[in-house]
Amino acid sequence: MAYSEKLLDHYDNPRNIGSFDKNDGGVGTGLVGAPACGDVMKLQIKVGADGRIADAKFKTFGCGSAIASSSLATEWVKGKTLEEAEKIKNTEIAQHLSLPPVKIHCSVLAEDAIKAAIKDFRTKQGSKDKAAE
Amino acid sequence: MSQSENERFNQSPEAGAVAPCWSCKQPVAARALFCHSCGAVQAPGQLDHFARLGVAPGFDLDLDRLEKQYLGFQRAMHPDRFVTKTAKERAIAEQQAVSMNEAYETLKDPLRRAAYLLERAGTTAAVDKDQTVHDPELLMEAMEAREQLSEVATIDDLEKLQVEAGAKAIDLISQLSKAFAADDLDAANRAATRMKYWRKFLEESRARRAALEDAL
Ligand code: FES
Ligand SMILES: [Zn+2]
């Protein structure tokens, strides 16, 4: 199978590998897995005071396509509002990396990880707001 | 087959089904390999994997018995026995062999057997779906294990992780057994997913081992 240059680039030089402290109030963590292959992906966002995603990190134990998808996802979410980031579709990721059809579920993992991270951040904000009331 | 096994076996819905023989049109049991009237080999019908191999349905299987049944049936369908038969019969015997093979491969592996039982009960197992899971406990366990694996520096330490993972996978077999015995499909589904994760871990650990050995 021939992989695209963009995919290989993200695979060989993954961007934003690492972790933030998941207990940090400004951090949202998305942890998702694909039971079909037994792989797991963590994507974290750090939201600034302006409500935009200031930084993002990921850690993926999975195939090359999953690593590239999550690496790309961390680049794409940066600078976006939560509403904008939420709109990122796995099809855009798959298209950008020219993923073969059998690897589409790996990009789905990245989309779901972004959504899960945003949800986690909002849940934390919600409980903070409640505490402040 | 012992008495009680026979009874349980005969309760499976397909066991009693009857269809006409393709050759002489006399009625034959769906699970019969040969027509008892004319002796013609019968095509594999819509049989459940358990019924096909003549074992009682359930997660707890006597694997020796399963293998014996399978080998016996395979022998009966062996091409050598059909050299003097018609092309049609040879083709049917081959279809039978393929179906038996599939049934055996599915049932002998605890993970595939569990997924098959879930399917049979009307739920597709998570391991058979392209869907993302969010179960934090399960994923945290998987993430931590894979992290440890990526950081391990010596073969000794790697082997310790492998032994632990192997024990987890074995323990999950008994969890699956309990879940199916209690008809708790959710628990069975979850245990199957965990087993898949530990298997992936073991697979990765072998790759890791090869890399460590190369570095020596
Ligand atoms: S194959 Fe598992 S994430 Fe790609
Ligand atoms: Zn007949």
Short mmCIF file of N, CA and C and ligand atoms in Angstrom, two decimals, chain A residues 33-34 36-41 60-67 102-107 109, chain B residues 200, ligand 1:
data_model
loop_
_atom_site.label_atom_id
_atom_site.label_comp_id
_atom_site.label_asym_id
_atom_site.label_seq_id
_atom_site.Cartn_x
_atom_site.Cartn_y
_atom_site.Cartn_z
N GLY A 33 -10.93 4.68 22.07
CA GLY A 33 -10.32 3.44 21.60
C GLY A 33 -11.11 2.81 20.46
N ALA A 34 -10.42 2.02 19.68
CA ALA A 34 -11.06 1.27 18.59
C ALA A 34 -10.98 -0.21 18.93
N ALA A 36 -12.04 -2.71 17.47
CA ALA A 36 -11.82 -3.59 16.33
C ALA A 36 -10.33 -3.93 16.17
N CYS A 37 -9.45 -2.98 16.57
CA CYS A 37 -8.02 -3.25 16.41
C CYS A 37 -7.30 -3.25 17.75
N GLY A 38 -7.93 -2.79 18.81
CA GLY A 38 -7.26 -2.76 20.12
C GLY A 38 -6.30 -1.59 20.29
N ASP A 39 -6.56 -0.50 19.57
CA ASP A 39 -5.70 0.67 19.68
C ASP A 39 -6.35 1.75 20.53
N VAL A 40 -5.51 2.67 21.03
CA VAL A 40 -6.01 3.69 21.94
C VAL A 40 -5.36 5.04 21.64
N MET A 41 -6.14 6.10 21.80
CA MET A 41 -5.69 7.45 21.45
C MET A 41 -6.10 8.43 22.54
N THR A 60 -0.79 8.46 20.99
CA THR A 60 -1.55 7.41 20.30
C THR A 60 -0.76 6.12 20.25
N PHE A 61 -1.39 5.04 20.69
CA PHE A 61 -0.80 3.73 20.48
C PHE A 61 -1.67 3.05 19.44
N GLY A 62 -1.21 3.11 18.21
CA GLY A 62 -2.01 2.56 17.13
C GLY A 62 -1.21 2.54 15.85
N CYS A 63 -1.91 2.40 14.77
CA CYS A 63 -1.24 2.27 13.48
C CYS A 63 -0.74 3.64 13.01
N GLY A 64 0.02 3.63 11.93
CA GLY A 64 0.56 4.87 11.36
C GLY A 64 -0.53 5.87 11.01
N SER A 65 -1.64 5.38 10.49
CA SER A 65 -2.72 6.29 10.09
C SER A 65 -3.35 6.96 11.30
N ALA A 66 -3.42 6.23 12.41
CA ALA A 66 -3.99 6.81 13.63
C ALA A 66 -3.03 7.85 14.21
N ILE A 67 -1.74 7.55 14.15
CA ILE A 67 -0.75 8.51 14.65
C ILE A 67 -0.79 9.78 13.81
N VAL A 102 -9.56 1.24 4.13
CA VAL A 102 -9.49 0.38 5.32
C VAL A 102 -8.97 1.14 6.54
N LYS A 103 -8.44 2.35 6.33
CA LYS A 103 -7.88 3.10 7.45
C LYS A 103 -8.79 4.26 7.87
N ILE A 104 -9.99 4.30 7.33
CA ILE A 104 -10.89 5.39 7.67
C ILE A 104 -11.20 5.40 9.16
N HIS A 105 -11.37 4.20 9.74
CA HIS A 105 -11.74 4.17 11.17
C HIS A 105 -10.66 4.80 12.04
N CYS A 106 -9.43 4.84 11.55
CA CYS A 106 -8.35 5.45 12.33
C CYS A 106 -8.54 6.97 12.39
N SER A 107 -9.10 7.55 11.31
CA SER A 107 -9.37 8.99 11.33
C SER A 107 -10.63 9.29 12.15
N LEU A 109 -11.30 7.82 14.82
CA LEU A 109 -10.77 7.86 16.19
C LEU A 109 -10.31 9.28 16.53
N LYS B 200 -3.77 -7.29 21.73
CA LYS B 200 -3.02 -6.31 20.96
C LYS B 200 -1.72 -5.97 21.71
S1 FES C 1 -5.60 0.16 12.90
FE1 FES C 1 -6.01 0.65 14.92
S2 FES C 1 -6.18 2.77 14.83
FE2 FES C 1 -5.59 2.28 12.82
#
